[in-house]
């Protein structure tokens, strides 16, 4: 996708991207749901969600994060998951019904134009969806708009470990913990690695288009975008492929 894309190109990009998952959402969910549980749970923990709260999951996919969050906040709270893929939304709704989760709702909605009330959510989460948004700054501004003052934003992306600083120390600590845990309960953590395995072994999964804003260092570029979207950068925390920030 060219940097100076027209609005028409942007809209087609979103249609192509979301449509690429429609026919394979069940396969996607079966693999990612089993392999990414620790990753998802860590995201939800970072958001510090509590019973009674209202949570938004942007780019919800098959509802893996939204369903996990809904169970944690119990029936006194509620979760809304939004996505453009009809196939993903169908799977997410069916999965919630099978699990008996009644406090989650899935809506077909563009993350760049979130049709929900301003300052209405305690936390906003988004797992590995930012690379699918051609206008990420628009998405981040919408996330900021719907968050209550002091609310939490947690965004996960696949990015390299920082070469120095506190983020690298956290990454090394997490890496050691994971290596120990792997000996007793094997899991896959890297989203890109998970998708690579799915494409290799299932054979028929499409390679979805990705937006170009991330470049070679999406983590660093995402932080720059967050600073432009009115979030309080003084409370920004990097934790091994996840960014948590306060509104």
mmCIF file of C-alpha atoms in Angstrom, residues 3 36 46 49 51 62 90 99 160 167 191 200 207-208 210 224-225 236 244 246-247:
data_model
loop_
_atom_site.group_PDB
_atom_site.id
_atom_site.type_symbol
_atom_site.label_atom_id
_atom_site.label_comp_id
_atom_site.label_asym_id
_atom_site.label_seq_id
_atom_site.Cartn_x
_atom_site.Cartn_y
_atom_site.Cartn_z
ATOM 1 C CA UNK A 3 2.000 5.961 1.652
ATOM 2 C CA UNK A 36 -2.137 -17.720 22.628
ATOM 3 C CA UNK A 46 -2.338 -5.165 31.936
ATOM 4 C CA UNK A 49 -10.116 -4.902 34.275
ATOM 5 C CA UNK A 51 -16.096 -6.641 37.660
ATOM 6 C CA UNK A 62 -12.892 -14.317 16.734
ATOM 7 C CA UNK A 90 -19.880 -15.050 13.262
ATOM 8 C CA UNK A 99 -19.095 -20.920 26.392
ATOM 9 C CA UNK A 160 11.406 -6.667 18.267
ATOM 10 C CA UNK A 167 11.826 -2.602 28.213
ATOM 11 C CA UNK A 191 1.516 -13.830 17.054
ATOM 12 C CA UNK A 200 2.335 -23.651 6.718
ATOM 13 C CA UNK A 207 -1.876 -13.927 3.691
ATOM 14 C CA UNK A 208 -3.834 -10.789 4.634
ATOM 15 C CA UNK A 210 -0.880 -5.263 6.141
ATOM 16 C CA UNK A 224 4.948 8.040 18.134
ATOM 17 C CA UNK A 225 1.351 7.715 16.973
ATOM 18 C CA UNK A 236 3.092 4.666 28.833
ATOM 19 C CA UNK A 244 -0.280 -0.029 28.053
ATOM 20 C CA UNK A 246 -3.638 5.771 30.286
ATOM 21 C CA UNK A 247 -6.067 8.231 28.714
#
